[in-house]
Coordinates of C-alpha atoms in Angstrom, one line a residue:
X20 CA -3.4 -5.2 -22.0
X21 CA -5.0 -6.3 -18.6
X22 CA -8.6 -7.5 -19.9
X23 CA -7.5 -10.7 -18.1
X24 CA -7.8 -8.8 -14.7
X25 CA -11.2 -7.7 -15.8
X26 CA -12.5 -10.7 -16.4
X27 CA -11.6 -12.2 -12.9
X28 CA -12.9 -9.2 -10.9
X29 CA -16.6 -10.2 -9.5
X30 CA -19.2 -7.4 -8.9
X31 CA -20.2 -8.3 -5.1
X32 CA -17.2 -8.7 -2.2
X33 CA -17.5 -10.1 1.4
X34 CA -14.7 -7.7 2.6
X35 CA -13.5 -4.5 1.8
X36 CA -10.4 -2.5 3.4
X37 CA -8.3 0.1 2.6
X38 CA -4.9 -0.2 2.9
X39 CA -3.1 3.0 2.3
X40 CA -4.2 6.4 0.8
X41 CA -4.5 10.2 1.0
X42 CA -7.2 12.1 -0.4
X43 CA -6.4 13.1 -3.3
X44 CA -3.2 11.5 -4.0
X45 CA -3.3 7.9 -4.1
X46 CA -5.5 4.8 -2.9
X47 CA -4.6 1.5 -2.3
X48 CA -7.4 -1.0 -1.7
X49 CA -7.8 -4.6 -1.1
X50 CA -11.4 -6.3 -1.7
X51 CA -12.1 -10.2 -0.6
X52 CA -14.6 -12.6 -2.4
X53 CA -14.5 -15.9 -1.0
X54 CA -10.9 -17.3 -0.7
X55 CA -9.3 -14.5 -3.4
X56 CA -8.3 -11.0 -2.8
X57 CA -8.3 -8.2 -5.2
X58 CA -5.8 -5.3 -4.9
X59 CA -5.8 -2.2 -6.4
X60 CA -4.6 1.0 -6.4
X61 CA -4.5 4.3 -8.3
X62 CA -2.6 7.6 -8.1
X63 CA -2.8 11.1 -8.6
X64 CA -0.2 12.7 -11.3
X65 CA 3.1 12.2 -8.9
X66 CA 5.2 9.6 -9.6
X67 CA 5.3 7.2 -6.1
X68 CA 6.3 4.4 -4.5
X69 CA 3.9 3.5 -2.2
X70 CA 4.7 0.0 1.1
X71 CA 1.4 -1.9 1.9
X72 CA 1.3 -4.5 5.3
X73 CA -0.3 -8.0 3.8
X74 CA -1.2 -8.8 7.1
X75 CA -4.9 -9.5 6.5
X76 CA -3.7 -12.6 4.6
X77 CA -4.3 -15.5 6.7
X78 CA -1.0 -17.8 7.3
X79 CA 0.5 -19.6 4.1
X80 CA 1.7 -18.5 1.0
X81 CA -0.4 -17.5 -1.9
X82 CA 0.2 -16.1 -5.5
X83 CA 0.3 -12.4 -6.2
X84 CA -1.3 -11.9 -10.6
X85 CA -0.3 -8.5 -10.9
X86 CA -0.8 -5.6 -13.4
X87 CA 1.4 -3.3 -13.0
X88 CA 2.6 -0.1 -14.4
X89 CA 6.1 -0.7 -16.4
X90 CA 8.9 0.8 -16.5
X91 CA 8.4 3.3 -19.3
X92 CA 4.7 4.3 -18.4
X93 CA 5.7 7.5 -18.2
X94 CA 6.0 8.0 -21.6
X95 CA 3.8 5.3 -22.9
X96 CA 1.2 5.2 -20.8
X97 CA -0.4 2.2 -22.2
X98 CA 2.6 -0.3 -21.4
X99 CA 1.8 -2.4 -18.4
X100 CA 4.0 -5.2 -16.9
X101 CA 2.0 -8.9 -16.4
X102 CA 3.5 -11.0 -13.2
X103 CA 3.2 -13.6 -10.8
X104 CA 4.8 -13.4 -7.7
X105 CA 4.5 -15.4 -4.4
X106 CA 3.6 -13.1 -1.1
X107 CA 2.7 -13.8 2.4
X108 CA 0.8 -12.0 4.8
X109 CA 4.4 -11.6 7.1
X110 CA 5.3 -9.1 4.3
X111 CA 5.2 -6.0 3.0
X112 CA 4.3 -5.3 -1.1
X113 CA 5.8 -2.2 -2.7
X114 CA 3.3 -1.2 -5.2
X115 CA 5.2 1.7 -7.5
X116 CA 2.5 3.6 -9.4
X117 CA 3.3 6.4 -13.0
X118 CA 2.3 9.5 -12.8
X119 CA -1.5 8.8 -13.0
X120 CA -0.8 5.2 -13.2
X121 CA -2.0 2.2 -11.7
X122 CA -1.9 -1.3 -10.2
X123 CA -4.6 -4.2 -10.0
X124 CA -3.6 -8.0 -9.3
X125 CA -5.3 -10.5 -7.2
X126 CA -3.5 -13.2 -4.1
X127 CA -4.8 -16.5 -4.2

């Protein structure tokens, strides 16, 4: 599950930033090629629920492809949730990561 996210994800950027993180704990990044964002982020083995500011999104709305950890990662580590989700960059994204878990998605 989630080869379709590695198939979008390019291999140079025009923009990096990061958006929330401590060392050692958790990392949440967002990386720009052209007109599409990536996101991800990645977490140590603590359970968390982690608010991230979309304010480097210019004005508008755009669409949020996300790849998230599900519900009952925590015992099946392999189970992810698929989305779509419109955001803006007004807003605030809670990204919710397993224990060791995960999230990737890009905002077009």
């Amino acid at each position: 599950p989630g080869i379709e996210f590695l198939k979008e994800v390019p291999t140079t950027w025009d923009d990096t930033r990061v958006l929330a993180g401590e060392v050692g704990q958790y990392i949440v990044m967002a990386r720009r090629k052209e007109d599409r964002w990536y996101l991800g982020a990645m977490g140590d083995s603590n359970k968390r629920k982690i608010m991230v500011n979309l304010d480097f999104l210019p004005a508008g709305s755009y669409s949020l492809h996300y790849f998230r950890d599900a519900a009952e990662s925590e015992v099946q580590p392999q189970k992810i949730d698929i989305g779509t989700e419109m955001v803006s960059g007004s807003q605030n994204l809670l990204i919710e990561l397993a224990p060791g878990g995960g999230f990737a998605g890009w905002i077009e």
